[in-house]
Amino acid sequence: MRRRNPAPAEQMIATLIPAPLPRARPPRPPLPQLPAPRTGPEQAETHLDAGRLDPSGRISARALLHLLGWPPGHRVTFDITAGVITATSDPAGRHTIGATGLLAIPAPVRQLCHLAAGAVVVLLADPAHDLLLVYPARTVARLLAAGLPTGDAG
């Protein structure tokens, strides 16, 4: 009886696979220019504002953004610390100030801080440190209530 030899395993034919083309690395983009340091009495002060988030998570903060020197298209990075959202100027930031000067807080950041559409927030601009803090109103209320007198003054 004749025995069948198993079929050889498939192999790629080298002549059918083209050699990779040499590619030059793309040139690196130039580093962005850093803004000049801010000085003066107005720049050393912090400024407050309050607002309400629209259904898209945007808030009108034009006056504070102007004080910070963040025009439309300016890049920022968002962080969360103890329930407070921090927006910092970052040339490599993934988020930008909107064309109409609105600050759009990303959905994951809003979710982590339990901010829904219509939520009231308190904004604090600190030009000396080039940052904007966004406090949920309930956090501000809790901080203020903690400082209330207890009525035991004697």
PDB file of C-alpha atoms in Angstrom:
ATOM      1  CA  MET A   1       0.000   0.000   0.000  1.00  0.00           C
ATOM      2  CA  ARG A   2       1.253   3.390  -0.926  1.00  0.00           C
ATOM      3  CA  ARG A   3       1.699   5.930   1.845  1.00  0.00           C
ATOM      4  CA  ARG A   4       0.867   9.558   1.211  1.00  0.00           C
ATOM      5  CA  ASN A   5       3.393  12.108   2.275  1.00  0.00           C
ATOM      6  CA  PRO A   6       1.936  15.014   4.219  1.00  0.00           C
ATOM      7  CA  ALA A   7       1.665  18.241   2.278  1.00  0.00           C
ATOM      8  CA  PRO A   8       4.508  20.683   2.948  1.00  0.00           C
ATOM      9  CA  ALA A   9       3.662  23.675   5.176  1.00  0.00           C
ATOM     10  CA  GLU A  10       2.880  26.875   3.330  1.00  0.00           C
ATOM     11  CA  GLN A  11       5.764  29.257   2.951  1.00  0.00           C
ATOM     12  CA  MET A  12       5.825  32.775   1.652  1.00  0.00           C
ATOM     13  CA  ILE A  13       7.708  33.256  -1.545  1.00  0.00           C
ATOM     14  CA  ALA A  14      10.288  35.941  -1.017  1.00  0.00           C
ATOM     15  CA  THR A  15      10.009  37.277  -4.559  1.00  0.00           C
ATOM     16  CA  LEU A  16       6.336  38.117  -4.043  1.00  0.00           C
ATOM     17  CA  ILE A  17       6.970  40.229  -0.954  1.00  0.00           C
ATOM     18  CA  PRO A  18       8.371  43.627  -1.872  1.00  0.00           C
ATOM     19  CA  ALA A  19      11.249  45.017   0.126  1.00  0.00           C
ATOM     20  CA  PRO A  20      10.292  47.910   2.415  1.00  0.00           C
ATOM     21  CA  LEU A  21      10.992  51.297   0.938  1.00  0.00           C
ATOM     22  CA  PRO A  22      13.471  53.495   2.767  1.00  0.00           C
ATOM     23  CA  ARG A  23      11.684  56.392   4.415  1.00  0.00           C
ATOM     24  CA  ALA A  24      13.203  59.546   5.744  1.00  0.00           C
ATOM     25  CA  ARG A  25      12.048  60.634   9.171  1.00  0.00           C
ATOM     26  CA  PRO A  26       9.730  63.623   9.021  1.00  0.00           C
ATOM     27  CA  PRO A  27      11.312  66.834  10.263  1.00  0.00           C
ATOM     28  CA  ARG A  28      10.524  67.746  13.841  1.00  0.00           C
ATOM     29  CA  PRO A  29       8.182  70.701  14.211  1.00  0.00           C
ATOM     30  CA  PRO A  30       9.729  73.814  15.727  1.00  0.00           C
ATOM     31  CA  LEU A  31       9.299  74.284  19.446  1.00  0.00           C
ATOM     32  CA  PRO A  32       6.569  76.776  20.320  1.00  0.00           C
ATOM     33  CA  GLN A  33       7.482  80.196  21.609  1.00  0.00           C
ATOM     34  CA  LEU A  34       6.845  80.533  25.319  1.00  0.00           C
ATOM     35  CA  PRO A  35       4.847  83.602  26.338  1.00  0.00           C
ATOM     36  CA  ALA A  36       6.670  86.416  28.067  1.00  0.00           C
ATOM     37  CA  PRO A  37       6.285  86.387  31.853  1.00  0.00           C
ATOM     38  CA  ARG A  38       3.424  88.511  33.075  1.00  0.00           C
ATOM     39  CA  THR A  39       4.133  91.285  35.515  1.00  0.00           C
ATOM     40  CA  GLY A  40       2.245  94.138  37.074  1.00  0.00           C
ATOM     41  CA  PRO A  41      -0.266  94.498  39.882  1.00  0.00           C
ATOM     42  CA  GLU A  42      -3.273  93.221  37.880  1.00  0.00           C
ATOM     43  CA  GLN A  43      -1.435  90.067  36.881  1.00  0.00           C
ATOM     44  CA  ALA A  44      -0.531  89.191  40.472  1.00  0.00           C
ATOM     45  CA  GLU A  45      -4.147  89.094  41.649  1.00  0.00           C
ATOM     46  CA  THR A  46      -6.545  86.209  41.340  1.00  0.00           C
ATOM     47  CA  HIS A  47      -9.937  86.858  39.771  1.00  0.00           C
ATOM     48  CA  LEU A  48     -13.283  85.111  40.374  1.00  0.00           C
ATOM     49  CA  ASP A  49     -16.284  84.471  38.176  1.00  0.00           C
ATOM     50  CA  ALA A  50     -19.193  82.048  38.192  1.00  0.00           C
ATOM     51  CA  GLY A  51     -21.073  80.382  35.404  1.00  0.00           C
ATOM     52  CA  ARG A  52     -23.282  77.525  34.337  1.00  0.00           C
ATOM     53  CA  LEU A  53     -22.227  74.637  32.080  1.00  0.00           C
ATOM     54  CA  ASP A  54     -24.140  74.363  28.821  1.00  0.00           C
ATOM     55  CA  PRO A  55     -25.298  70.929  27.539  1.00  0.00           C
ATOM     56  CA  SER A  56     -21.945  70.464  25.748  1.00  0.00           C
ATOM     57  CA  GLY A  57     -19.904  71.145  28.897  1.00  0.00           C
ATOM     58  CA  ARG A  58     -18.813  74.604  27.804  1.00  0.00           C
ATOM     59  CA  ILE A  59     -18.689  77.644  30.027  1.00  0.00           C
ATOM     60  CA  SER A  60     -18.366  81.289  29.177  1.00  0.00           C
ATOM     61  CA  ALA A  61     -15.193  82.559  30.816  1.00  0.00           C
ATOM     62  CA  ARG A  62     -14.115  85.188  28.280  1.00  0.00           C
ATOM     63  CA  ALA A  63     -13.099  87.818  30.842  1.00  0.00           C
ATOM     64  CA  LEU A  64     -10.928  85.392  32.816  1.00  0.00           C
ATOM     65  CA  LEU A  65      -9.454  83.840  29.668  1.00  0.00           C
ATOM     66  CA  HIS A  66      -8.579  87.348  28.475  1.00  0.00           C
ATOM     67  CA  LEU A  67      -6.862  88.101  31.817  1.00  0.00           C
ATOM     68  CA  LEU A  68      -4.861  84.883  31.454  1.00  0.00           C
ATOM     69  CA  GLY A  69      -3.907  85.780  27.874  1.00  0.00           C
ATOM     70  CA  TRP A  70      -5.568  82.629  26.473  1.00  0.00           C
ATOM     71  CA  PRO A  71      -7.067  83.545  23.074  1.00  0.00           C
ATOM     72  CA  PRO A  72      -9.273  81.217  21.001  1.00  0.00           C
ATOM     73  CA  GLY A  73      -7.190  78.241  19.872  1.00  0.00           C
ATOM     74  CA  HIS A  74      -4.901  78.430  22.927  1.00  0.00           C
ATOM     75  CA  ARG A  75      -3.940  74.922  24.114  1.00  0.00           C
ATOM     76  CA  VAL A  76      -4.669  73.772  27.666  1.00  0.00           C
ATOM     77  CA  THR A  77      -4.435  70.645  29.783  1.00  0.00           C
ATOM     78  CA  PHE A  78      -7.028  69.624  32.370  1.00  0.00           C
ATOM     79  CA  ASP A  79      -6.287  67.892  35.686  1.00  0.00           C
ATOM     80  CA  ILE A  80      -8.417  67.073  38.708  1.00  0.00           C
ATOM     81  CA  THR A  81      -7.212  67.442  42.287  1.00  0.00           C
ATOM     82  CA  ALA A  82      -9.574  66.918  45.232  1.00  0.00           C
ATOM     83  CA  GLY A  83     -12.636  67.584  43.088  1.00  0.00           C
ATOM     84  CA  VAL A  84     -11.229  70.816  41.617  1.00  0.00           C
ATOM     85  CA  ILE A  85     -10.569  71.055  37.885  1.00  0.00           C
ATOM     86  CA  THR A  86      -7.294  72.737  36.957  1.00  0.00           C
ATOM     87  CA  ALA A  87      -6.781  74.110  33.441  1.00  0.00           C
ATOM     88  CA  THR A  88      -3.186  75.017  32.704  1.00  0.00           C
ATOM     89  CA  SER A  89      -1.620  76.564  29.648  1.00  0.00           C
ATOM     90  CA  ASP A  90       0.215  73.841  27.716  1.00  0.00           C
ATOM     91  CA  PRO A  91       1.591  74.235  24.156  1.00  0.00           C
ATOM     92  CA  ALA A  92       1.234  70.455  23.742  1.00  0.00           C
ATOM     93  CA  GLY A  93      -2.218  70.313  25.377  1.00  0.00           C
ATOM     94  CA  ARG A  94      -4.945  68.209  23.785  1.00  0.00           C
ATOM     95  CA  HIS A  95      -7.696  70.786  24.347  1.00  0.00           C
ATOM     96  CA  THR A  96      -8.118  74.298  22.990  1.00  0.00           C
ATOM     97  CA  ILE A  97     -10.068  77.407  23.867  1.00  0.00           C
ATOM     98  CA  GLY A  98     -13.094  77.601  21.578  1.00  0.00           C
ATOM     99  CA  ALA A  99     -13.361  80.017  18.662  1.00  0.00           C
ATOM    100  CA  THR A 100     -15.953  82.056  20.565  1.00  0.00           C
ATOM    101  CA  GLY A 101     -13.864  82.151  23.744  1.00  0.00           C
ATOM    102  CA  LEU A 102     -15.719  79.365  25.542  1.00  0.00           C
ATOM    103  CA  LEU A 103     -13.905  76.899  27.801  1.00  0.00           C
ATOM    104  CA  ALA A 104     -15.014  73.353  26.960  1.00  0.00           C
ATOM    105  CA  ILE A 105     -14.481  71.005  29.887  1.00  0.00           C
ATOM    106  CA  PRO A 106     -13.946  67.456  28.533  1.00  0.00           C
ATOM    107  CA  ALA A 107     -16.694  64.916  29.275  1.00  0.00           C
ATOM    108  CA  PRO A 108     -14.453  62.530  31.289  1.00  0.00           C
ATOM    109  CA  VAL A 109     -13.370  65.428  33.524  1.00  0.00           C
ATOM    110  CA  ARG A 110     -16.989  66.527  34.028  1.00  0.00           C
ATOM    111  CA  GLN A 111     -18.019  62.961  34.864  1.00  0.00           C
ATOM    112  CA  LEU A 112     -15.255  62.537  37.446  1.00  0.00           C
ATOM    113  CA  CYS A 113     -16.370  65.769  39.140  1.00  0.00           C
ATOM    114  CA  HIS A 114     -20.088  64.903  38.851  1.00  0.00           C
ATOM    115  CA  LEU A 115     -20.831  67.989  36.757  1.00  0.00           C
ATOM    116  CA  ALA A 116     -23.935  67.752  34.588  1.00  0.00           C
ATOM    117  CA  ALA A 117     -25.376  70.234  32.105  1.00  0.00           C
ATOM    118  CA  GLY A 118     -26.577  73.304  33.965  1.00  0.00           C
ATOM    119  CA  ALA A 119     -24.186  72.804  36.886  1.00  0.00           C
ATOM    120  CA  VAL A 120     -22.976  76.017  38.488  1.00  0.00           C
ATOM    121  CA  VAL A 121     -19.214  76.404  38.819  1.00  0.00           C
ATOM    122  CA  VAL A 122     -16.940  79.011  40.353  1.00  0.00           C
ATOM    123  CA  LEU A 123     -13.903  79.976  38.283  1.00  0.00           C
ATOM    124  CA  LEU A 124     -10.678  81.325  39.746  1.00  0.00           C
ATOM    125  CA  ALA A 125      -8.030  82.697  37.362  1.00  0.00           C
ATOM    126  CA  ASP A 126      -4.473  82.932  38.642  1.00  0.00           C
ATOM    127  CA  PRO A 127      -2.441  84.843  36.019  1.00  0.00           C
ATOM    128  CA  ALA A 128       0.727  84.637  38.131  1.00  0.00           C
ATOM    129  CA  HIS A 129       0.692  80.830  37.743  1.00  0.00           C
ATOM    130  CA  ASP A 130      -1.027  80.774  34.324  1.00  0.00           C
ATOM    131  CA  LEU A 131      -3.896  78.573  35.476  1.00  0.00           C
ATOM    132  CA  LEU A 132      -7.645  78.500  35.821  1.00  0.00           C
ATOM    133  CA  LEU A 133      -9.372  76.589  38.622  1.00  0.00           C
ATOM    134  CA  VAL A 134     -12.943  75.357  38.192  1.00  0.00           C
ATOM    135  CA  TYR A 135     -14.775  74.611  41.456  1.00  0.00           C
ATOM    136  CA  PRO A 136     -18.171  72.885  41.517  1.00  0.00           C
ATOM    137  CA  ALA A 137     -20.571  75.171  43.414  1.00  0.00           C
ATOM    138  CA  ARG A 138     -21.252  72.436  46.000  1.00  0.00           C
ATOM    139  CA  THR A 139     -17.529  72.352  46.843  1.00  0.00           C
ATOM    140  CA  VAL A 140     -17.460  76.125  47.363  1.00  0.00           C
ATOM    141  CA  ALA A 141     -20.625  75.931  49.498  1.00  0.00           C
ATOM    142  CA  ARG A 142     -19.055  73.185  51.638  1.00  0.00           C
ATOM    143  CA  LEU A 143     -15.860  75.234  52.111  1.00  0.00           C
ATOM    144  CA  LEU A 144     -17.831  78.326  53.081  1.00  0.00           C
ATOM    145  CA  ALA A 145     -20.088  76.381  55.474  1.00  0.00           C
ATOM    146  CA  ALA A 146     -17.033  74.942  57.220  1.00  0.00           C
ATOM    147  CA  GLY A 147     -15.975  78.477  58.130  1.00  0.00           C
ATOM    148  CA  LEU A 148     -19.346  79.553  59.542  1.00  0.00           C
ATOM    149  CA  PRO A 149     -19.493  80.406  63.231  1.00  0.00           C
ATOM    150  CA  THR A 150     -21.212  77.701  65.288  1.00  0.00           C
ATOM    151  CA  GLY A 151     -23.161  80.093  67.530  1.00  0.00           C
ATOM    152  CA  ASP A 152     -21.162  79.197  70.629  1.00  0.00           C
ATOM    153  CA  ALA A 153     -19.551  82.625  70.819  1.00  0.00           C
ATOM    154  CA  GLY A 154     -19.595  83.685  74.341  1.00  0.00           C
TER     155      GLY A 154
END
